[in-house]
Amino acid sequence: MKKARLMIDRYFVTGEVDKRIYGSFIEHLGRAVYQGIYQPKSPFADEQGFRKDVIGLVRELGVPVVRYPGGNFVSGYHWEDGVGPKENRPARLDLAWRVIESNQFGLNEFMDWARKAGTAPMMAVNLGTRGPEDAKNLVEYCNIPKGSLYSDLRRSHGYQEPHNIKLWCLGNEMDGPWQMGHKTAAEYGRIAAEAGRIMRMVDPDIELVACGSSGLTMDTFGYWEDQVLSECYDQVDYLSLHQYYGNREDNSADFLGSTASMDRFIRSVVAICDSVRAKKRKSKKICLSFDEWNVWYHSNEEDKKIPAWTSAPHQLEDVYNFEDALLVAGMMITLLRHADRVKIACLAQLVNVIAPIMTSDEGAWKQTIYYPFALISRYGRGQVLDTLVDAPRYECSHGDVSCLDAVFVMDEEEGLTLFAVNKDLAEDMELTCDLRQFPGFRVKEHFVLAHPDLKAVNTREHPDTVAPRAGTGANIADGRLTAVLGAKSFHVIRLEKAGCAPKHA
C-alpha cells in the first residue's frame, strides 16, 4: 500500500473561500436553455415554463452564481431580441453554434429562473459584433430604477424593480479565432477598458471580468494577458481563464494528471497579473475568474453530425463516467488550493450541455460529475489551509505529478474538511496527517465516491450507478489522522471537535 502525508498549520491560511467559485454556466447552446431549464410543455414545468425538477437539482447542487448568456453565443447576441412580448421576438441565426435561436427565453426569464433556483447572475456583454454603447444600454436596462429610456423599457416589460446585476463579463474568449468579432490583445484591451469605464458610469458598483486566454495551449497565452491588462487594468477586477480536458487517448493516468496542468495555468496567470501590477505601480490586485472549466470530449464526434440551422439540438451532450468525476473533484481541489486569487469559477455548463444535470421528457437525473461538485460546494466553505502534500508521484504528459490531490478547508466553527483524490489506478493509499493543533477532534462524516469501472456512467434508468457512499477506515488517535484511500477514489472527510453542539442548538 502506498503512503502519503499531509501537513497543515491552523495559522497558515491560503485564503478565504469565495462561494462564487461554485458557480456554473447557462449558454444558449444545445438543450441547455430549451428543454433544459425552460420547457413550457413539459409536465415538470411551472407556470413560467421552468422545469421544477431541474430547479430542485440546481438548488441541491449549491450554485451561487450562473454565467449567462454565453459563451460563444454572446459575441453575436442582441439582448433586445430576448425582452418584451414573446410574439414580437425575432428568430435569429446563431453563427456560433449554427442553430436557430428563437429568443423565447431571454434576460428577464433568466432573472426569474435564477431567483427560483437560488442563484445570482453573472451577465456577459457582447464585445464581438457590438461594443461599449450596447453594454452601457444593457446595464441601464438592468440596474437603473426608472426615468431613462432603457430603465423605462424594462418597466414596460413588467419589471418595475431593477435586476441589480453586479457581476459582468466583458465579452467571451476574444483571443479565439473561432469567436465572432475576434480581436488582437491590444484591440480587445482597449474596447474592454472603454466598455468597462462607460458601464461603471451607469453603475459604479459593478464588478468586471476581462477575457484572459481561452486555454493554456493558446499560441498567444501570456502575451494576451499582459497586453490586455496593460490596457484595462484600472477598469477591471478579474481576469478570466477557460480550460477543458478530455481523455481522447484513453490514458486514464494521464487524464487524471490534468490537475497539474490546471495548477500551472493558474500560477502563470497570477504571475502575469502581478507583473502588470508591478509595472503600473498599482496597489489594486487582480483576481481570477475561472469561468469555464470541465471535462469535454465525449460528444465531439456526434456533434459533427448535427445539421445546420436546427433549434435546440442534442449538442455537446457528454455522458460522463466515473473517471470524469474523479477529475472534476481534482479540478475543484485545485481551485480551492488557489483560494487567495481564484474568486469566481463556473462549471461549464449546468444542464444537458457538458453538464452535471441531464433531462428528458421523462425526468431529470444526476451525472457522475454532479456528486463531487455538490459535496465540495456544500462542505468547502471557510478558510483554505496551506496543505502540503507528500505523496508518490508519476510521470505523464503534464510532467511529474502527484498521485494525490488534497486540500483542507477550515469552516467558521473551526471544523475541518479534507477533500482528497487518490489518482493511483491500482493501489490503495494510506494517508496520515498530524492534527495536534486541533486537539479533541474526531471524524464526523466520511463520504467516498468509488467504482471498480472507470467508465461507469449514470443514466435515467440507473441514476445511482456512481454515487457517494459512507466511508470507513478514517480515524484520529493521539492527534493523528489516518485514512485509507482506495485506488481511484474521491473522499470527503469531515472532522469536528468532540462534544461540540450543533450551531443552532
PDB file of C-alpha atoms in Angstrom, residues 221-468:
ATOM      1  CA  PHE A 221      -1.124  32.761 -23.995  1.00  0.00           C
ATOM      2  CA  GLY A 222       0.895  35.038 -21.735  1.00  0.00           C
ATOM      3  CA  TYR A 223       1.284  37.801 -24.291  1.00  0.00           C
ATOM      4  CA  TRP A 224      -2.513  38.130 -24.389  1.00  0.00           C
ATOM      5  CA  GLU A 225      -2.866  38.560 -20.621  1.00  0.00           C
ATOM      6  CA  ASP A 226      -0.027  41.064 -20.450  1.00  0.00           C
ATOM      7  CA  GLN A 227      -1.317  43.224 -23.296  1.00  0.00           C
ATOM      8  CA  VAL A 228      -4.974  43.125 -22.236  1.00  0.00           C
ATOM      9  CA  LEU A 229      -4.218  44.116 -18.655  1.00  0.00           C
ATOM     10  CA  SER A 230      -1.812  46.799 -19.830  1.00  0.00           C
ATOM     11  CA  GLU A 231      -4.830  48.458 -21.471  1.00  0.00           C
ATOM     12  CA  CYS A 232      -7.657  47.824 -18.997  1.00  0.00           C
ATOM     13  CA  TYR A 233      -6.044  47.178 -15.596  1.00  0.00           C
ATOM     14  CA  ASP A 234      -7.742  50.146 -13.921  1.00  0.00           C
ATOM     15  CA  GLN A 235     -11.220  49.229 -15.191  1.00  0.00           C
ATOM     16  CA  VAL A 236     -11.416  45.519 -14.302  1.00  0.00           C
ATOM     17  CA  ASP A 237     -11.463  43.403 -11.169  1.00  0.00           C
ATOM     18  CA  TYR A 238     -10.894  39.895 -12.533  1.00  0.00           C
ATOM     19  CA  LEU A 239      -9.197  38.148 -15.426  1.00  0.00           C
ATOM     20  CA  SER A 240     -10.823  35.018 -16.819  1.00  0.00           C
ATOM     21  CA  LEU A 241      -9.366  31.567 -17.510  1.00  0.00           C
ATOM     22  CA  HIS A 242     -11.003  28.778 -19.532  1.00  0.00           C
ATOM     23  CA  GLN A 243      -9.868  25.156 -19.713  1.00  0.00           C
ATOM     24  CA  TYR A 244     -11.372  21.793 -20.681  1.00  0.00           C
ATOM     25  CA  TYR A 245      -9.774  18.365 -20.515  1.00  0.00           C
ATOM     26  CA  GLY A 246     -10.522  15.102 -22.295  1.00  0.00           C
ATOM     27  CA  ASN A 247      -9.296  11.509 -22.284  1.00  0.00           C
ATOM     28  CA  ARG A 248      -9.090  11.166 -26.056  1.00  0.00           C
ATOM     29  CA  GLU A 249      -6.191   8.691 -25.994  1.00  0.00           C
ATOM     30  CA  ASP A 250      -7.860   6.535 -23.324  1.00  0.00           C
ATOM     31  CA  ASN A 251      -4.936   7.082 -20.967  1.00  0.00           C
ATOM     32  CA  SER A 252      -6.615   7.446 -17.575  1.00  0.00           C
ATOM     33  CA  ALA A 253      -3.442   8.148 -15.588  1.00  0.00           C
ATOM     34  CA  ASP A 254      -2.542  10.973 -17.961  1.00  0.00           C
ATOM     35  CA  PHE A 255      -6.117  12.294 -17.888  1.00  0.00           C
ATOM     36  CA  LEU A 256      -6.221  12.432 -14.088  1.00  0.00           C
ATOM     37  CA  GLY A 257      -2.860  14.182 -14.125  1.00  0.00           C
ATOM     38  CA  SER A 258      -4.513  17.179 -15.844  1.00  0.00           C
ATOM     39  CA  THR A 259      -4.838  18.914 -12.480  1.00  0.00           C
ATOM     40  CA  ALA A 260      -1.105  19.621 -12.602  1.00  0.00           C
ATOM     41  CA  SER A 261      -1.605  21.493 -15.877  1.00  0.00           C
ATOM     42  CA  MET A 262      -4.529  23.405 -14.390  1.00  0.00           C
ATOM     43  CA  ASP A 263      -2.411  24.372 -11.379  1.00  0.00           C
ATOM     44  CA  ARG A 264       0.371  25.603 -13.679  1.00  0.00           C
ATOM     45  CA  PHE A 265      -2.157  27.629 -15.701  1.00  0.00           C
ATOM     46  CA  ILE A 266      -3.420  29.412 -12.589  1.00  0.00           C
ATOM     47  CA  ARG A 267       0.071  30.103 -11.265  1.00  0.00           C
ATOM     48  CA  SER A 268       1.160  31.515 -14.620  1.00  0.00           C
ATOM     49  CA  VAL A 269      -1.805  33.880 -14.911  1.00  0.00           C
ATOM     50  CA  VAL A 270      -1.316  35.085 -11.330  1.00  0.00           C
ATOM     51  CA  ALA A 271       2.326  35.836 -12.146  1.00  0.00           C
ATOM     52  CA  ILE A 272       1.353  37.858 -15.223  1.00  0.00           C
ATOM     53  CA  CYS A 273      -1.288  39.809 -13.300  1.00  0.00           C
ATOM     54  CA  ASP A 274       1.276  40.695 -10.658  1.00  0.00           C
ATOM     55  CA  SER A 275       3.855  41.601 -13.294  1.00  0.00           C
ATOM     56  CA  VAL A 276       1.498  44.137 -14.854  1.00  0.00           C
ATOM     57  CA  ARG A 277       0.603  45.388 -11.388  1.00  0.00           C
ATOM     58  CA  ALA A 278       4.283  45.983 -10.655  1.00  0.00           C
ATOM     59  CA  LYS A 279       4.910  47.710 -13.990  1.00  0.00           C
ATOM     60  CA  LYS A 280       1.963  50.009 -13.406  1.00  0.00           C
ATOM     61  CA  ARG A 281       2.855  50.521  -9.726  1.00  0.00           C
ATOM     62  CA  LYS A 282      -0.719  49.763  -8.674  1.00  0.00           C
ATOM     63  CA  SER A 283      -1.989  48.782  -5.259  1.00  0.00           C
ATOM     64  CA  LYS A 284      -5.037  47.015  -6.680  1.00  0.00           C
ATOM     65  CA  LYS A 285      -4.670  43.256  -7.076  1.00  0.00           C
ATOM     66  CA  ILE A 286      -6.375  41.489  -9.996  1.00  0.00           C
ATOM     67  CA  CYS A 287      -8.022  38.214  -9.000  1.00  0.00           C
ATOM     68  CA  LEU A 288      -9.072  35.361 -11.272  1.00  0.00           C
ATOM     69  CA  SER A 289     -12.384  34.142 -12.649  1.00  0.00           C
ATOM     70  CA  PHE A 290     -12.037  30.560 -13.903  1.00  0.00           C
ATOM     71  CA  ASP A 291     -15.408  30.921 -15.564  1.00  0.00           C
ATOM     72  CA  GLU A 292     -15.261  27.914 -17.896  1.00  0.00           C
ATOM     73  CA  TRP A 293     -13.892  24.573 -16.731  1.00  0.00           C
ATOM     74  CA  ASN A 294     -14.929  20.948 -17.153  1.00  0.00           C
ATOM     75  CA  VAL A 295     -14.341  17.686 -18.978  1.00  0.00           C
ATOM     76  CA  TRP A 296     -15.385  17.951 -22.638  1.00  0.00           C
ATOM     77  CA  TYR A 297     -14.660  15.419 -25.348  1.00  0.00           C
ATOM     78  CA  HIS A 298     -17.222  12.599 -25.351  1.00  0.00           C
ATOM     79  CA  SER A 299     -19.679  14.338 -27.692  1.00  0.00           C
ATOM     80  CA  ASN A 300     -17.221  15.771 -30.219  1.00  0.00           C
ATOM     81  CA  GLU A 301     -17.816  13.232 -32.980  1.00  0.00           C
ATOM     82  CA  GLU A 302     -21.605  13.176 -32.590  1.00  0.00           C
ATOM     83  CA  ASP A 303     -21.742  16.971 -32.744  1.00  0.00           C
ATOM     84  CA  LYS A 304     -20.225  16.870 -36.255  1.00  0.00           C
ATOM     85  CA  LYS A 305     -23.381  15.102 -37.487  1.00  0.00           C
ATOM     86  CA  ILE A 306     -25.835  17.799 -36.377  1.00  0.00           C
ATOM     87  CA  PRO A 307     -27.399  19.572 -39.388  1.00  0.00           C
ATOM     88  CA  ALA A 308     -27.086  23.338 -39.515  1.00  0.00           C
ATOM     89  CA  TRP A 309     -29.887  25.708 -38.556  1.00  0.00           C
ATOM     90  CA  THR A 310     -31.923  23.427 -36.334  1.00  0.00           C
ATOM     91  CA  SER A 311     -33.272  24.535 -32.955  1.00  0.00           C
ATOM     92  CA  ALA A 312     -32.036  23.236 -29.579  1.00  0.00           C
ATOM     93  CA  PRO A 313     -30.331  20.097 -30.954  1.00  0.00           C
ATOM     94  CA  HIS A 314     -28.727  17.434 -28.746  1.00  0.00           C
ATOM     95  CA  GLN A 315     -25.392  19.250 -28.818  1.00  0.00           C
ATOM     96  CA  LEU A 316     -22.339  18.855 -26.531  1.00  0.00           C
ATOM     97  CA  GLU A 317     -24.200  16.202 -24.529  1.00  0.00           C
ATOM     98  CA  ASP A 318     -21.272  14.410 -22.925  1.00  0.00           C
ATOM     99  CA  VAL A 319     -22.269  11.330 -20.933  1.00  0.00           C
ATOM    100  CA  TYR A 320     -19.855  11.467 -18.017  1.00  0.00           C
ATOM    101  CA  ASN A 321     -18.211   8.424 -16.461  1.00  0.00           C
ATOM    102  CA  PHE A 322     -16.559   7.747 -13.129  1.00  0.00           C
ATOM    103  CA  GLU A 323     -13.078   8.910 -14.135  1.00  0.00           C
ATOM    104  CA  ASP A 324     -14.575  12.220 -15.252  1.00  0.00           C
ATOM    105  CA  ALA A 325     -15.980  12.632 -11.738  1.00  0.00           C
ATOM    106  CA  LEU A 326     -12.525  11.991 -10.279  1.00  0.00           C
ATOM    107  CA  LEU A 327     -11.007  14.696 -12.463  1.00  0.00           C
ATOM    108  CA  VAL A 328     -13.799  17.159 -11.647  1.00  0.00           C
ATOM    109  CA  ALA A 329     -13.069  16.564  -7.953  1.00  0.00           C
ATOM    110  CA  GLY A 330      -9.364  17.159  -8.582  1.00  0.00           C
ATOM    111  CA  MET A 331     -10.056  20.345 -10.536  1.00  0.00           C
ATOM    112  CA  MET A 332     -12.204  21.689  -7.700  1.00  0.00           C
ATOM    113  CA  ILE A 333      -9.456  20.858  -5.212  1.00  0.00           C
ATOM    114  CA  THR A 334      -7.061  22.798  -7.456  1.00  0.00           C
ATOM    115  CA  LEU A 335      -9.379  25.821  -7.427  1.00  0.00           C
ATOM    116  CA  LEU A 336      -9.537  25.684  -3.633  1.00  0.00           C
ATOM    117  CA  ARG A 337      -5.764  25.487  -3.374  1.00  0.00           C
ATOM    118  CA  HIS A 338      -5.692  28.914  -5.074  1.00  0.00           C
ATOM    119  CA  ALA A 339      -8.452  30.469  -2.970  1.00  0.00           C
ATOM    120  CA  ASP A 340      -6.315  33.554  -2.413  1.00  0.00           C
ATOM    121  CA  ARG A 341      -6.638  34.552  -6.083  1.00  0.00           C
ATOM    122  CA  VAL A 342      -9.386  32.433  -7.693  1.00  0.00           C
ATOM    123  CA  LYS A 343     -12.568  34.121  -6.510  1.00  0.00           C
ATOM    124  CA  ILE A 344     -15.035  33.073  -9.208  1.00  0.00           C
ATOM    125  CA  ALA A 345     -15.341  29.826 -11.165  1.00  0.00           C
ATOM    126  CA  CYS A 346     -18.056  28.384 -13.384  1.00  0.00           C
ATOM    127  CA  LEU A 347     -18.530  24.715 -14.175  1.00  0.00           C
ATOM    128  CA  ALA A 348     -19.449  24.752 -17.857  1.00  0.00           C
ATOM    129  CA  GLN A 349     -22.241  24.029 -18.129  1.00  0.00           C
ATOM    130  CA  LEU A 350     -25.221  23.335 -15.871  1.00  0.00           C
ATOM    131  CA  VAL A 351     -27.925  21.369 -17.741  1.00  0.00           C
ATOM    132  CA  ASN A 352     -27.657  18.946 -20.710  1.00  0.00           C
ATOM    133  CA  VAL A 353     -24.663  20.672 -22.351  1.00  0.00           C
ATOM    134  CA  ILE A 354     -21.449  19.186 -20.840  1.00  0.00           C
ATOM    135  CA  ALA A 355     -23.408  19.249 -17.620  1.00  0.00           C
ATOM    136  CA  PRO A 356     -23.912  17.589 -14.238  1.00  0.00           C
ATOM    137  CA  ILE A 357     -27.699  17.542 -14.809  1.00  0.00           C
ATOM    138  CA  MET A 358     -29.442  15.810 -17.724  1.00  0.00           C
ATOM    139  CA  THR A 359     -33.081  15.945 -18.751  1.00  0.00           C
ATOM    140  CA  SER A 360     -35.530  14.055 -20.903  1.00  0.00           C
ATOM    141  CA  ASP A 361     -39.293  14.171 -21.271  1.00  0.00           C
ATOM    142  CA  GLU A 362     -39.422  11.548 -18.505  1.00  0.00           C
ATOM    143  CA  GLY A 363     -37.408  13.439 -15.900  1.00  0.00           C
ATOM    144  CA  ALA A 364     -34.009  14.745 -14.812  1.00  0.00           C
ATOM    145  CA  TRP A 365     -31.044  12.919 -13.307  1.00  0.00           C
ATOM    146  CA  LYS A 366     -27.566  13.446 -11.905  1.00  0.00           C
ATOM    147  CA  GLN A 367     -24.486  12.657 -13.959  1.00  0.00           C
ATOM    148  CA  THR A 368     -21.393  11.288 -12.218  1.00  0.00           C
ATOM    149  CA  ILE A 369     -19.774  14.742 -12.005  1.00  0.00           C
ATOM    150  CA  TYR A 370     -22.761  16.068 -10.050  1.00  0.00           C
ATOM    151  CA  TYR A 371     -21.616  14.399  -6.851  1.00  0.00           C
ATOM    152  CA  PRO A 372     -18.097  15.787  -6.328  1.00  0.00           C
ATOM    153  CA  PHE A 373     -19.373  19.261  -7.197  1.00  0.00           C
ATOM    154  CA  ALA A 374     -22.276  19.025  -4.738  1.00  0.00           C
ATOM    155  CA  LEU A 375     -20.123  17.663  -1.911  1.00  0.00           C
ATOM    156  CA  ILE A 376     -17.348  20.224  -2.295  1.00  0.00           C
ATOM    157  CA  SER A 377     -19.813  23.085  -2.774  1.00  0.00           C
ATOM    158  CA  ARG A 378     -21.646  22.061   0.406  1.00  0.00           C
ATOM    159  CA  TYR A 379     -18.644  21.491   2.664  1.00  0.00           C
ATOM    160  CA  GLY A 380     -15.882  23.585   1.077  1.00  0.00           C
ATOM    161  CA  ARG A 381     -16.771  26.858   2.815  1.00  0.00           C
ATOM    162  CA  GLY A 382     -14.464  28.777   5.115  1.00  0.00           C
ATOM    163  CA  GLN A 383     -10.684  29.166   5.016  1.00  0.00           C
ATOM    164  CA  VAL A 384      -8.383  27.055   2.863  1.00  0.00           C
ATOM    165  CA  LEU A 385      -5.366  25.882   4.805  1.00  0.00           C
ATOM    166  CA  ASP A 386      -1.997  25.729   3.066  1.00  0.00           C
ATOM    167  CA  THR A 387      -1.946  21.963   2.567  1.00  0.00           C
ATOM    168  CA  LEU A 388       1.443  20.400   1.831  1.00  0.00           C
ATOM    169  CA  VAL A 389       1.184  17.034   0.087  1.00  0.00           C
ATOM    170  CA  ASP A 390       3.945  14.429   0.375  1.00  0.00           C
ATOM    171  CA  ALA A 391       2.802  11.534  -1.823  1.00  0.00           C
ATOM    172  CA  PRO A 392       4.100   9.179  -4.520  1.00  0.00           C
ATOM    173  CA  ARG A 393       4.415  10.700  -7.959  1.00  0.00           C
ATOM    174  CA  TYR A 394       4.307   9.567 -11.579  1.00  0.00           C
ATOM    175  CA  GLU A 395       5.322  10.860 -14.995  1.00  0.00           C
ATOM    176  CA  CYS A 396       2.749  11.801 -17.631  1.00  0.00           C
ATOM    177  CA  SER A 397       2.277  14.366 -20.393  1.00  0.00           C
ATOM    178  CA  HIS A 398       1.622  17.003 -17.724  1.00  0.00           C
ATOM    179  CA  GLY A 399       5.025  16.363 -16.145  1.00  0.00           C
ATOM    180  CA  ASP A 400       5.889  14.867 -12.774  1.00  0.00           C
ATOM    181  CA  VAL A 401       2.533  14.768 -10.949  1.00  0.00           C
ATOM    182  CA  SER A 402       1.362  13.676  -7.520  1.00  0.00           C
ATOM    183  CA  CYS A 403      -0.821  10.600  -7.073  1.00  0.00           C
ATOM    184  CA  LEU A 404      -2.797  12.610  -4.529  1.00  0.00           C
ATOM    185  CA  ASP A 405      -4.829  15.792  -4.949  1.00  0.00           C
ATOM    186  CA  ALA A 406      -5.809  17.076  -1.497  1.00  0.00           C
ATOM    187  CA  VAL A 407      -6.754  20.189   0.455  1.00  0.00           C
ATOM    188  CA  PHE A 408      -8.089  21.060   3.928  1.00  0.00           C
ATOM    189  CA  VAL A 409     -10.790  23.678   4.493  1.00  0.00           C
ATOM    190  CA  MET A 410     -11.468  25.077   7.983  1.00  0.00           C
ATOM    191  CA  ASP A 411     -15.015  26.361   8.473  1.00  0.00           C
ATOM    192  CA  GLU A 412     -16.234  29.235  10.637  1.00  0.00           C
ATOM    193  CA  GLU A 413     -16.845  26.900  13.582  1.00  0.00           C
ATOM    194  CA  GLU A 414     -13.280  25.604  13.179  1.00  0.00           C
ATOM    195  CA  GLY A 415     -14.367  22.258  11.873  1.00  0.00           C
ATOM    196  CA  LEU A 416     -12.091  20.725   9.263  1.00  0.00           C
ATOM    197  CA  THR A 417     -12.925  19.085   5.961  1.00  0.00           C
ATOM    198  CA  LEU A 418     -10.449  17.144   3.863  1.00  0.00           C
ATOM    199  CA  PHE A 419     -11.055  16.688   0.146  1.00  0.00           C
ATOM    200  CA  ALA A 420      -8.793  14.103  -1.455  1.00  0.00           C
ATOM    201  CA  VAL A 421      -8.468  12.153  -4.712  1.00  0.00           C
ATOM    202  CA  ASN A 422      -6.260   9.071  -4.925  1.00  0.00           C
ATOM    203  CA  LYS A 423      -5.335   9.046  -8.612  1.00  0.00           C
ATOM    204  CA  ASP A 424      -3.461   5.747  -8.415  1.00  0.00           C
ATOM    205  CA  LEU A 425      -5.431   3.325 -10.564  1.00  0.00           C
ATOM    206  CA  ALA A 426      -4.251   0.140  -8.845  1.00  0.00           C
ATOM    207  CA  GLU A 427      -3.082   0.752  -5.261  1.00  0.00           C
ATOM    208  CA  ASP A 428      -4.741   1.965  -2.093  1.00  0.00           C
ATOM    209  CA  MET A 429      -3.050   4.811  -0.246  1.00  0.00           C
ATOM    210  CA  GLU A 430      -2.552   5.194   3.495  1.00  0.00           C
ATOM    211  CA  LEU A 431      -2.882   8.851   4.389  1.00  0.00           C
ATOM    212  CA  THR A 432      -1.656  10.462   7.611  1.00  0.00           C
ATOM    213  CA  CYS A 433      -1.800  13.996   8.982  1.00  0.00           C
ATOM    214  CA  ASP A 434      -0.632  15.475  12.289  1.00  0.00           C
ATOM    215  CA  LEU A 435      -3.626  17.273  13.822  1.00  0.00           C
ATOM    216  CA  ARG A 436      -2.231  18.063  17.273  1.00  0.00           C
ATOM    217  CA  GLN A 437      -3.085  21.737  16.629  1.00  0.00           C
ATOM    218  CA  PHE A 438      -6.709  20.619  16.639  1.00  0.00           C
ATOM    219  CA  PRO A 439      -6.983  18.808  19.987  1.00  0.00           C
ATOM    220  CA  GLY A 440     -10.070  16.730  20.707  1.00  0.00           C
ATOM    221  CA  PHE A 441     -11.103  16.371  17.065  1.00  0.00           C
ATOM    222  CA  ARG A 442     -12.907  13.308  15.758  1.00  0.00           C
ATOM    223  CA  VAL A 443     -14.210  12.051  12.409  1.00  0.00           C
ATOM    224  CA  LYS A 444     -17.756  13.327  11.940  1.00  0.00           C
ATOM    225  CA  GLU A 445     -18.534  12.019   8.437  1.00  0.00           C
ATOM    226  CA  HIS A 446     -16.717  10.291   5.627  1.00  0.00           C
ATOM    227  CA  PHE A 447     -18.054  10.194   2.060  1.00  0.00           C
ATOM    228  CA  VAL A 448     -16.460   8.105  -0.697  1.00  0.00           C
ATOM    229  CA  LEU A 449     -17.037   8.195  -4.447  1.00  0.00           C
ATOM    230  CA  ALA A 450     -15.634   4.974  -5.883  1.00  0.00           C
ATOM    231  CA  HIS A 451     -16.407   2.379  -8.545  1.00  0.00           C
ATOM    232  CA  PRO A 452     -14.413  -0.547  -9.941  1.00  0.00           C
ATOM    233  CA  ASP A 453     -15.084   0.567 -13.525  1.00  0.00           C
ATOM    234  CA  LEU A 454     -13.623   3.931 -14.556  1.00  0.00           C
ATOM    235  CA  LYS A 455     -16.058   4.028 -17.483  1.00  0.00           C
ATOM    236  CA  ALA A 456     -19.217   3.505 -15.386  1.00  0.00           C
ATOM    237  CA  VAL A 457     -21.972   6.060 -16.127  1.00  0.00           C
ATOM    238  CA  ASN A 458     -25.294   7.198 -14.679  1.00  0.00           C
ATOM    239  CA  THR A 459     -28.444   7.091 -16.807  1.00  0.00           C
ATOM    240  CA  ARG A 460     -32.087   7.972 -16.265  1.00  0.00           C
ATOM    241  CA  GLU A 461     -32.840   4.283 -15.769  1.00  0.00           C
ATOM    242  CA  HIS A 462     -29.832   3.767 -13.469  1.00  0.00           C
ATOM    243  CA  PRO A 463     -29.105   7.196 -11.944  1.00  0.00           C
ATOM    244  CA  ASP A 464     -27.111   5.931  -8.936  1.00  0.00           C
ATOM    245  CA  THR A 465     -24.544   3.688 -10.600  1.00  0.00           C
ATOM    246  CA  VAL A 466     -21.865   6.138  -9.480  1.00  0.00           C
ATOM    247  CA  ALA A 467     -22.904   7.851  -6.242  1.00  0.00           C
ATOM    248  CA  PRO A 468     -21.328   8.636  -2.844  1.00  0.00           C
TER     249      PRO A 468
END
